[in-house]
Short mmCIF file of C-alpha atoms in Angstrom, two decimals:
data_model
loop_
_atom_site.label_atom_id
_atom_site.label_comp_id
_atom_site.label_asym_id
_atom_site.label_seq_id
_atom_site.Cartn_x
_atom_site.Cartn_y
_atom_site.Cartn_z
CA MET V 1379 -15.26 16.09 -41.23
CA PRO V 1380 -19.03 16.65 -40.63
CA CYS V 1381 -20.05 20.16 -39.67
CA ARG V 1382 -21.48 20.58 -36.12
CA LEU V 1383 -25.20 21.15 -36.32
CA ARG V 1384 -27.37 22.37 -34.03
CA PRO V 1385 -29.87 19.83 -32.06
CA GLU V 1386 -32.94 20.67 -33.80
CA GLU V 1387 -31.04 20.31 -37.03
CA ILE V 1388 -30.21 16.43 -35.94
CA VAL V 1389 -33.93 16.06 -35.18
CA SER V 1390 -34.87 17.07 -38.66
CA ILE V 1391 -32.42 14.83 -40.49
CA HIS V 1392 -34.06 11.93 -38.72
CA VAL V 1393 -37.90 13.31 -39.04
CA LEU V 1394 -37.25 13.53 -42.51
CA SER V 1395 -35.27 10.09 -42.97
CA GLN V 1396 -38.04 8.37 -41.53
CA LYS V 1397 -40.47 9.90 -44.20
CA HIS V 1398 -38.28 8.70 -46.74
CA VAL V 1399 -36.77 11.87 -47.96
CA PRO V 1400 -33.76 11.21 -49.84
CA ALA V 1401 -29.99 12.30 -47.67
CA ARG V 1402 -29.20 14.69 -51.04
CA ALA V 1403 -32.29 16.28 -50.61
CA ILE V 1404 -32.15 16.65 -46.87
CA ALA V 1405 -28.79 18.31 -47.44
CA ARG V 1406 -29.51 20.59 -49.95
CA GLN V 1407 -32.74 21.94 -47.30
CA LEU V 1408 -30.46 22.23 -44.26
CA GLY V 1409 -27.64 24.00 -46.68
CA VAL V 1410 -25.31 21.53 -45.48
CA ALA V 1411 -22.98 18.59 -47.53
CA GLU V 1412 -24.89 15.24 -48.22
CA SER V 1413 -21.61 13.57 -45.94
CA THR V 1414 -22.85 15.12 -42.97
CA VAL V 1415 -26.27 13.83 -42.99
CA ARG V 1416 -25.18 10.44 -43.81
CA TYR V 1417 -22.68 10.81 -40.80
CA HIS V 1418 -25.58 11.62 -38.30
CA LEU V 1419 -27.93 9.14 -39.64
CA GLU V 1420 -24.86 6.39 -39.51
CA ARG V 1421 -24.56 7.56 -35.71
CA ALA V 1422 -28.24 7.19 -34.75
CA ARG V 1423 -28.61 3.53 -36.61
CA THR V 1424 -25.33 2.54 -34.61
CA GLY V 1425 -26.15 3.93 -31.43
CA ALA V 1426 -23.20 5.84 -30.94
CA ILE V 1427 -22.76 8.31 -28.00
CA ASP V 1428 -20.66 11.18 -27.90
CA GLY V 1429 -17.92 10.47 -25.22
CA ARG V 1430 -16.71 14.09 -25.02
CA LYS V 1431 -19.67 14.59 -22.89
CA ALA V 1432 -18.04 12.74 -20.27
CA LYS V 1433 -14.82 14.44 -20.40
CA PRO V 1434 -14.23 16.84 -17.37
CA PHE V 1435 -13.93 20.60 -18.23
CA GLU V 1436 -9.97 21.89 -18.23
CA ALA V 1437 -11.62 24.86 -16.86
CA ALA V 1438 -13.02 22.95 -13.72
CA LYS V 1439 -9.51 22.70 -12.15
CA TYR V 1440 -9.52 26.79 -11.95
CA GLU V 1441 -12.63 26.76 -10.63
CA GLN V 1442 -11.44 28.67 -7.21
CA SER V 1443 -9.81 31.84 -9.49
CA ILE V 1444 -13.06 31.53 -12.04
CA ASP V 1445 -15.45 31.98 -8.45
CA ALA V 1446 -13.11 34.82 -7.28
CA TRP V 1447 -13.51 36.75 -10.14
CA LEU V 1448 -17.13 36.42 -10.72
CA ALA V 1449 -17.82 37.44 -7.37
CA GLU V 1450 -15.95 40.93 -8.41
CA HIS V 1451 -17.09 41.15 -11.90
CA VAL V 1452 -20.75 39.63 -12.42
CA ARG V 1453 -23.53 41.62 -10.47
CA GLY V 1454 -26.64 40.66 -10.19
CA ASP V 1455 -28.64 38.62 -13.07
CA ARG V 1456 -26.15 39.95 -15.59
CA PRO V 1457 -24.88 37.40 -18.03
CA ILE V 1458 -21.53 36.28 -17.57
CA ASN V 1459 -18.64 37.63 -20.19
CA ALA V 1460 -16.89 34.13 -21.37
CA GLN V 1461 -14.37 36.05 -23.04
CA ASP V 1462 -13.26 38.14 -20.28
CA LEU V 1463 -13.27 35.25 -17.97
CA TYR V 1464 -10.90 33.57 -20.76
CA GLU V 1465 -8.92 36.53 -20.93
CA HIS V 1466 -8.50 36.42 -17.08
CA LEU V 1467 -7.62 33.01 -16.47
CA VAL V 1468 -4.50 33.25 -19.22
CA ARG V 1469 -3.47 36.51 -17.80
CA ALA V 1470 -3.58 35.34 -14.12
CA CYS V 1471 -3.40 32.12 -14.02
CA GLY V 1472 -1.31 30.99 -17.05
CA TYR V 1473 -4.50 29.05 -18.73
CA ALA V 1474 -2.78 27.31 -21.72
CA HIS V 1475 -6.29 25.87 -23.27
CA SER V 1476 -9.11 27.74 -25.50
CA TYR V 1477 -11.63 29.91 -25.36
CA LYS V 1478 -14.36 27.54 -26.05
CA SER V 1479 -13.18 25.36 -23.49
CA VAL V 1480 -13.75 27.99 -20.98
CA LEU V 1481 -17.23 28.65 -22.89
CA ARG V 1482 -18.61 25.34 -22.32
CA TYR V 1483 -17.49 25.27 -19.03
CA VAL V 1484 -19.55 28.35 -18.35
CA ARG V 1485 -22.60 26.90 -20.39
CA ALA V 1486 -22.66 23.58 -18.47
CA ARG V 1487 -22.51 25.18 -15.19
CA PHE V 1488 -24.55 28.34 -15.51
CA GLY V 1489 -26.56 27.57 -18.66
CA PHE V 1490 -27.26 29.85 -21.62
CA PRO V 1491 -28.70 33.44 -21.04
CA ARG V 1492 -32.31 34.22 -21.29
CA ILE V 1493 -31.89 36.74 -23.87
CA ARG V 1494 -29.07 36.41 -26.30
CA THR V 1495 -28.43 39.62 -28.24
CA TYR V 1496 -26.66 40.65 -31.21
CA ARG V 1497 -25.36 43.66 -32.39
CA ARG V 1498 -27.39 45.55 -35.56
CA VAL V 1499 -24.37 46.95 -38.02
CA GLU V 1500 -25.07 49.36 -40.68
CA THR V 1501 -22.08 50.55 -43.12
CA VAL V 1502 -21.36 53.65 -44.41
CA PRO V 1503 -21.79 54.27 -48.46
CA GLY V 1504 -19.06 52.65 -50.41
CA ALA V 1505 -17.70 49.97 -47.58
CA GLN V 1506 -18.72 46.62 -47.74
CA SER V 1507 -20.28 43.83 -50.42
CA GLN V 1508 -21.78 40.63 -49.39
CA THR V 1509 -21.67 37.67 -51.66
CA ASP V 1510 -23.21 34.14 -51.74
CA TRP V 1511 -24.05 31.35 -54.00
CA GLY V 1512 -27.97 30.53 -54.23
CA GLU V 1513 -29.15 26.67 -55.84
CA PHE V 1514 -31.50 26.47 -58.33
CA THR V 1515 -32.29 22.82 -58.81
CA ALA V 1516 -35.35 22.55 -61.42
CA LEU V 1517 -34.59 25.60 -64.08
CA ASP V 1518 -34.91 24.12 -67.79
CA LEU V 1519 -32.41 26.13 -70.21
CA GLY V 1520 -33.44 23.82 -73.21
CA ASP V 1521 -31.82 20.43 -72.06
CA GLY V 1522 -34.32 19.74 -69.15
CA PRO V 1523 -34.08 20.63 -65.31
CA GLN V 1524 -30.75 21.18 -63.96
CA LEU V 1525 -28.71 22.47 -61.46
CA VAL V 1526 -27.91 26.55 -61.83
CA HIS V 1527 -26.16 28.18 -59.61
CA ALA V 1528 -26.82 31.85 -58.37
CA PHE V 1529 -24.02 34.31 -57.27
CA LEU V 1530 -25.41 37.41 -55.42
CA MET V 1531 -23.51 40.23 -54.51
CA SER V 1532 -25.30 42.83 -52.58
CA LEU V 1533 -24.07 45.91 -51.37
CA SER V 1534 -24.44 46.59 -47.95
CA PHE V 1535 -25.63 50.72 -47.41
CA SER V 1536 -28.04 50.69 -50.53
CA ARG V 1537 -29.00 46.89 -50.57
CA ARG V 1538 -28.58 46.73 -54.16
CA PRO V 1539 -28.04 43.49 -55.89
CA ALA V 1540 -26.42 42.02 -58.40
CA VAL V 1541 -26.99 38.19 -59.72
CA VAL V 1542 -24.61 36.27 -61.89
CA TRP V 1543 -26.05 32.84 -63.07
CA SER V 1544 -23.48 30.30 -63.65
CA LEU V 1545 -23.56 26.42 -64.52
CA ARG V 1546 -20.58 25.59 -62.08
CA GLU V 1547 -18.74 26.94 -59.00
CA ASP V 1548 -15.37 26.55 -59.86
CA GLN V 1549 -12.83 28.90 -59.21
CA VAL V 1550 -13.05 30.45 -62.49
CA SER V 1551 -16.54 30.83 -62.49
CA TRP V 1552 -16.30 32.36 -58.92
CA LEU V 1553 -13.75 34.84 -60.82
CA ALA V 1554 -15.96 35.62 -63.56
CA CYS V 1555 -18.78 36.05 -61.38
CA HIS V 1556 -17.03 38.82 -59.31
CA ASN V 1557 -16.21 40.65 -62.74
CA ARG V 1558 -19.78 40.68 -63.81
CA ALA V 1559 -21.14 41.56 -60.72
CA PHE V 1560 -19.02 44.30 -60.24
CA GLU V 1561 -20.07 45.58 -63.58
CA ARG V 1562 -23.32 45.42 -62.55
CA LEU V 1563 -22.99 47.49 -59.29
CA GLY V 1564 -20.65 50.18 -61.45
CA GLY V 1565 -17.53 49.80 -58.86
CA ILE V 1566 -16.04 48.14 -56.14
CA ALA V 1567 -16.78 48.20 -52.12
CA ALA V 1568 -13.98 48.20 -49.90
CA VAL V 1569 -14.48 45.02 -48.19
CA ASN V 1570 -16.16 41.88 -49.68
CA ARG V 1571 -17.77 39.47 -46.88
CA ILE V 1572 -17.85 35.83 -48.15
CA ASP V 1573 -19.02 32.35 -46.99
CA ASN V 1574 -16.35 30.11 -46.44
CA VAL V 1575 -16.29 28.38 -49.93
CA LYS V 1576 -13.35 26.27 -50.99
CA THR V 1577 -12.78 28.92 -54.37
CA ALA V 1578 -12.44 31.84 -51.67
CA ILE V 1579 -10.65 30.10 -48.23
CA ALA V 1580 -8.28 27.07 -48.76
CA HIS V 1581 -7.72 26.23 -45.15
CA GLY V 1582 -10.13 26.61 -42.15
CA ALA V 1583 -12.74 29.13 -42.01
CA GLY V 1584 -13.90 32.55 -41.06
CA ALA V 1585 -11.21 35.12 -39.76
CA TRP V 1586 -8.80 31.98 -39.27
CA GLY V 1587 -9.01 30.67 -42.35
CA THR V 1588 -6.35 30.88 -45.00
CA ILE V 1589 -7.66 32.46 -48.09
CA HIS V 1590 -6.95 30.78 -51.44
CA PRO V 1591 -3.98 32.10 -53.28
CA THR V 1592 -5.85 32.38 -56.57
CA TYR V 1593 -8.61 34.63 -54.86
CA ARG V 1594 -6.18 36.57 -52.78
CA ALA V 1595 -4.21 37.61 -55.99
CA TYR V 1596 -7.33 38.61 -57.77
CA ALA V 1597 -8.81 41.06 -54.71
CA ARG V 1598 -5.16 42.29 -54.76
CA SER V 1599 -5.20 42.99 -58.69
CA VAL V 1600 -9.03 44.62 -58.42
CA GLY V 1601 -8.69 46.12 -55.09
CA PHE V 1602 -10.57 45.38 -52.21
CA HIS V 1603 -10.50 43.51 -48.99
CA ILE V 1604 -11.61 39.88 -48.11
CA ASP V 1605 -13.44 39.44 -44.80
CA ALA V 1606 -14.83 35.56 -44.29
CA CYS V 1607 -17.77 35.16 -42.33
CA ALA V 1608 -17.50 33.17 -39.11
CA PRO V 1609 -18.77 29.51 -39.77
CA ARG V 1610 -22.39 28.54 -39.39
CA GLU V 1611 -23.45 32.41 -38.79
CA PRO V 1612 -25.25 33.55 -41.59
CA GLU V 1613 -26.20 36.81 -39.62
CA HIS V 1614 -23.22 38.12 -40.44
CA LYS V 1615 -24.23 38.61 -44.02
CA GLY V 1616 -27.52 38.86 -43.48
CA LYS V 1617 -28.03 41.29 -46.67
CA VAL V 1618 -27.33 38.85 -49.04
CA GLU V 1619 -29.01 36.06 -47.23
CA ALA V 1620 -32.04 38.13 -47.47
CA LYS V 1621 -31.30 38.78 -51.45
CA VAL V 1622 -31.24 34.59 -51.85
CA ARG V 1623 -34.88 34.58 -50.83
CA MET V 1624 -35.51 37.58 -52.80
CA VAL V 1625 -34.37 36.34 -56.27
CA ARG V 1626 -36.81 33.02 -55.76
CA ARG V 1627 -39.56 35.22 -55.26
CA LEU V 1628 -38.33 37.11 -58.52
CA ILE V 1629 -37.79 34.46 -61.09
CA GLU V 1630 -41.16 32.21 -59.81
CA PRO V 1631 -43.47 34.48 -62.11
CA LEU V 1632 -41.09 33.43 -65.16
CA GLY V 1633 -41.77 29.75 -64.36
CA THR V 1634 -38.80 27.49 -64.89
CA ARG V 1635 -37.85 26.99 -68.61
CA PHE V 1636 -35.75 29.28 -70.15
CA ASP V 1637 -34.33 29.95 -73.88
CA GLY V 1638 -30.56 29.15 -72.44
CA LEU V 1639 -28.40 31.08 -69.58
CA ALA V 1640 -28.52 34.49 -71.48
CA ASP V 1641 -32.20 34.79 -71.30
CA LEU V 1642 -32.49 33.77 -67.73
CA GLN V 1643 -29.71 36.31 -67.05
CA ALA V 1644 -31.47 39.46 -68.92
CA GLN V 1645 -34.91 38.18 -67.15
CA THR V 1646 -33.61 38.49 -64.14
CA ASP V 1647 -31.53 41.90 -64.41
CA GLU V 1648 -34.75 43.25 -65.86
CA ARG V 1649 -36.92 42.15 -62.92
CA ILE V 1650 -34.06 43.39 -60.49
CA GLU V 1651 -34.24 46.86 -61.94
CA ARG V 1652 -37.89 47.00 -61.53
CA TRP V 1653 -37.53 45.88 -57.78
CA SER V 1654 -34.67 48.40 -56.88
CA GLU V 1655 -36.86 50.96 -58.10
CA ARG V 1656 -40.10 50.15 -56.11
CA ALA V 1657 -38.01 48.60 -52.94
CA ILE V 1658 -37.02 51.08 -50.10
CA CYS V 1659 -33.53 50.97 -48.78
CA PRO V 1660 -33.67 51.09 -44.63
CA ALA V 1661 -30.73 53.42 -44.21
CA THR V 1662 -32.10 56.29 -46.59
CA GLY V 1663 -35.46 55.92 -47.05
CA ASN V 1664 -35.58 56.44 -50.94
CA SER V 1665 -35.68 53.67 -53.44
CA VAL V 1666 -32.69 51.14 -53.75
CA ARG V 1667 -32.16 52.57 -57.05
CA ALA V 1668 -31.72 55.77 -55.89
CA SER V 1669 -29.63 55.02 -53.01
CA TRP V 1670 -27.42 52.90 -55.08
CA GLU V 1671 -26.97 55.73 -57.73
CA HIS V 1672 -25.51 57.80 -54.48
CA GLU V 1673 -23.28 54.98 -53.17
CA ARG V 1674 -21.94 54.26 -56.37
CA GLU V 1675 -19.92 57.92 -56.71
CA LEU V 1676 -18.21 56.38 -53.52
CA LEU V 1677 -17.17 53.15 -54.88
CA ARG V 1678 -13.78 52.32 -56.38
CA PRO V 1679 -13.98 52.91 -59.77
CA LEU V 1680 -13.60 49.75 -61.97
CA PRO V 1681 -10.42 48.78 -63.14
CA LEU V 1682 -9.60 46.60 -66.22
CA LEU V 1683 -11.01 43.58 -64.61
CA PRO V 1684 -8.70 40.96 -65.03
CA GLU V 1685 -9.47 37.88 -67.06
CA PRO V 1686 -10.43 34.83 -64.66
CA PHE V 1687 -7.88 32.37 -63.08
CA ASP V 1688 -7.81 29.16 -61.93
CA VAL V 1689 -4.06 29.03 -60.73
CA THR V 1690 -1.66 31.92 -59.91
CA VAL V 1691 1.90 31.36 -59.11
CA ILE V 1692 4.91 33.24 -58.51
CA ARG V 1693 8.08 32.32 -60.35
CA PRO V 1694 11.59 33.79 -60.98
CA VAL V 1695 12.43 35.03 -64.29
CA HIS V 1696 15.71 33.16 -65.44
CA ARG V 1697 18.75 34.43 -67.61
CA ASP V 1698 17.28 33.21 -70.21
CA CYS V 1699 14.22 35.29 -70.23
CA MET V 1700 11.90 32.43 -69.31
CA VAL V 1701 9.35 31.70 -66.58
CA HIS V 1702 8.55 27.90 -65.81
CA PHE V 1703 4.94 27.23 -65.70
CA GLU V 1704 2.56 23.76 -66.08
CA GLN V 1705 5.86 22.11 -67.55
CA ARG V 1706 6.11 24.94 -70.18
CA GLN V 1707 8.62 28.12 -70.33
CA TYR V 1708 7.32 31.38 -71.62
CA ALA V 1709 9.17 34.38 -72.28
CA VAL V 1710 9.51 37.40 -70.26
CA PRO V 1711 10.90 40.73 -71.26
CA PHE V 1712 14.88 41.01 -70.56
CA GLN V 1713 14.74 43.72 -68.20
CA HIS V 1714 12.93 41.74 -65.73
CA VAL V 1715 15.39 39.10 -65.53
CA GLY V 1716 15.78 38.30 -61.91
CA ARG V 1717 13.01 39.21 -60.61
CA HIS V 1718 9.77 37.52 -59.33
CA VAL V 1719 6.74 37.72 -61.75
CA GLU V 1720 2.97 36.42 -61.07
CA VAL V 1721 1.78 33.75 -63.68
CA ARG V 1722 -1.91 33.60 -64.35
CA GLY V 1723 -3.38 30.22 -65.55
CA CYS V 1724 -6.50 31.71 -67.23
CA ALA V 1725 -9.28 29.49 -69.14
CA GLY V 1726 -7.41 29.19 -72.63
CA LYS V 1727 -4.40 31.32 -72.01
CA VAL V 1728 -1.35 32.58 -69.26
CA GLN V 1729 -0.66 35.70 -68.36
CA ILE V 1730 2.16 36.99 -67.18
CA VAL V 1731 1.68 39.95 -64.54
CA ILE V 1732 4.08 42.43 -63.09
CA GLY V 1733 2.52 44.88 -60.78
CA SER V 1734 -0.85 45.00 -61.72
CA LYS V 1735 -0.02 44.74 -65.46
CA VAL V 1736 -0.31 42.03 -68.07
CA VAL V 1737 2.81 42.14 -69.58
CA ARG V 1738 2.67 39.25 -71.68
CA GLU V 1739 -0.02 36.44 -73.37
CA TYR V 1740 0.24 33.09 -74.21
CA PRO V 1741 -2.14 30.20 -75.23
CA ARG V 1742 -2.56 28.13 -72.12
CA HIS V 1743 -2.17 23.87 -72.75
CA THR V 1744 -0.31 23.73 -75.98
CA ALA V 1745 1.90 20.90 -77.46
CA GLN V 1746 4.87 23.10 -77.36
CA ARG V 1747 6.91 23.07 -74.28
CA VAL V 1748 8.48 26.72 -75.07
CA LEU V 1749 6.82 29.91 -76.34
CA ILE V 1750 9.27 32.36 -77.71
CA ASP V 1751 8.13 36.15 -77.89
CA GLU V 1752 11.07 37.58 -80.08
CA SER V 1753 10.18 41.07 -78.55
CA CYS V 1754 11.47 40.04 -74.97
#
């Protein structure tokens, strides 16, 4: 389903399209899916009208209760707290519809507040990291210009960034980049704030989204809490959003030609190190590097980071000491018969995990259908 765009973004789509900019390029500039761009262009071409605008507001049926609440709680020109109003309607009137239906009613009746403020949040050392992807479309790693992905993780307190380059954004790459970013940061923050990417959030978005089971298993194994941002709220992870722009500035002087991914990674690491020595951390007034060295002592020490995996399931250990996974059977030590164990499908192997310990490893996707370890 196409995501909802602000009115100025829809205007930008039409203006760029009239200038013969391809839909894919427009989508890349706005940070949305190409299907979203094509959806709005098609609506404009057919003259479609949003019929929802003509529908009555559900909250309008409670107008008398709303007016009474406004008279009691709103003074002068202070803006209306739609959340408090919604909770009042649910509690006092049995309102059965959503908060957004109340918010739409308030905005239609009273308009937007003149000043829309937000709360600036500074975290304590070791509390939070923020993670995002950046896309670079014209880097030449030896085979001509291509799309290269930059995985960015930034510590919210010290602003220390870690950049890991990848050719893909699939599940294995997502977890592999986490491993390498944690190694560069020297530890793990308590909470990792993320965008709603498919490799992290399987369904929905934000706090109400369903965390991808593979990513949940990884976070549990490594030891951090996953905090997904609300959709279309980039300021909720503003510290890493700023680092995406910073990386673009840092690599511009290097040009676009590199001797492979390792060369790009090495030059990026060097430039980030130099940037960290001269950049000032706003939370401490010291350099980012000095602030990071203080914060690193408060990060969770690096565990033995798990090998990246794209599938994780829970399977019972049968009486023949075997677990079933991907149409194959794998032996597990006999003392675990009757228990349920975690099975991970990694890039080239299958791991049997109990607690946080890998108890057995086998090659993955073999021609054999039964893999026996006599020590089990």
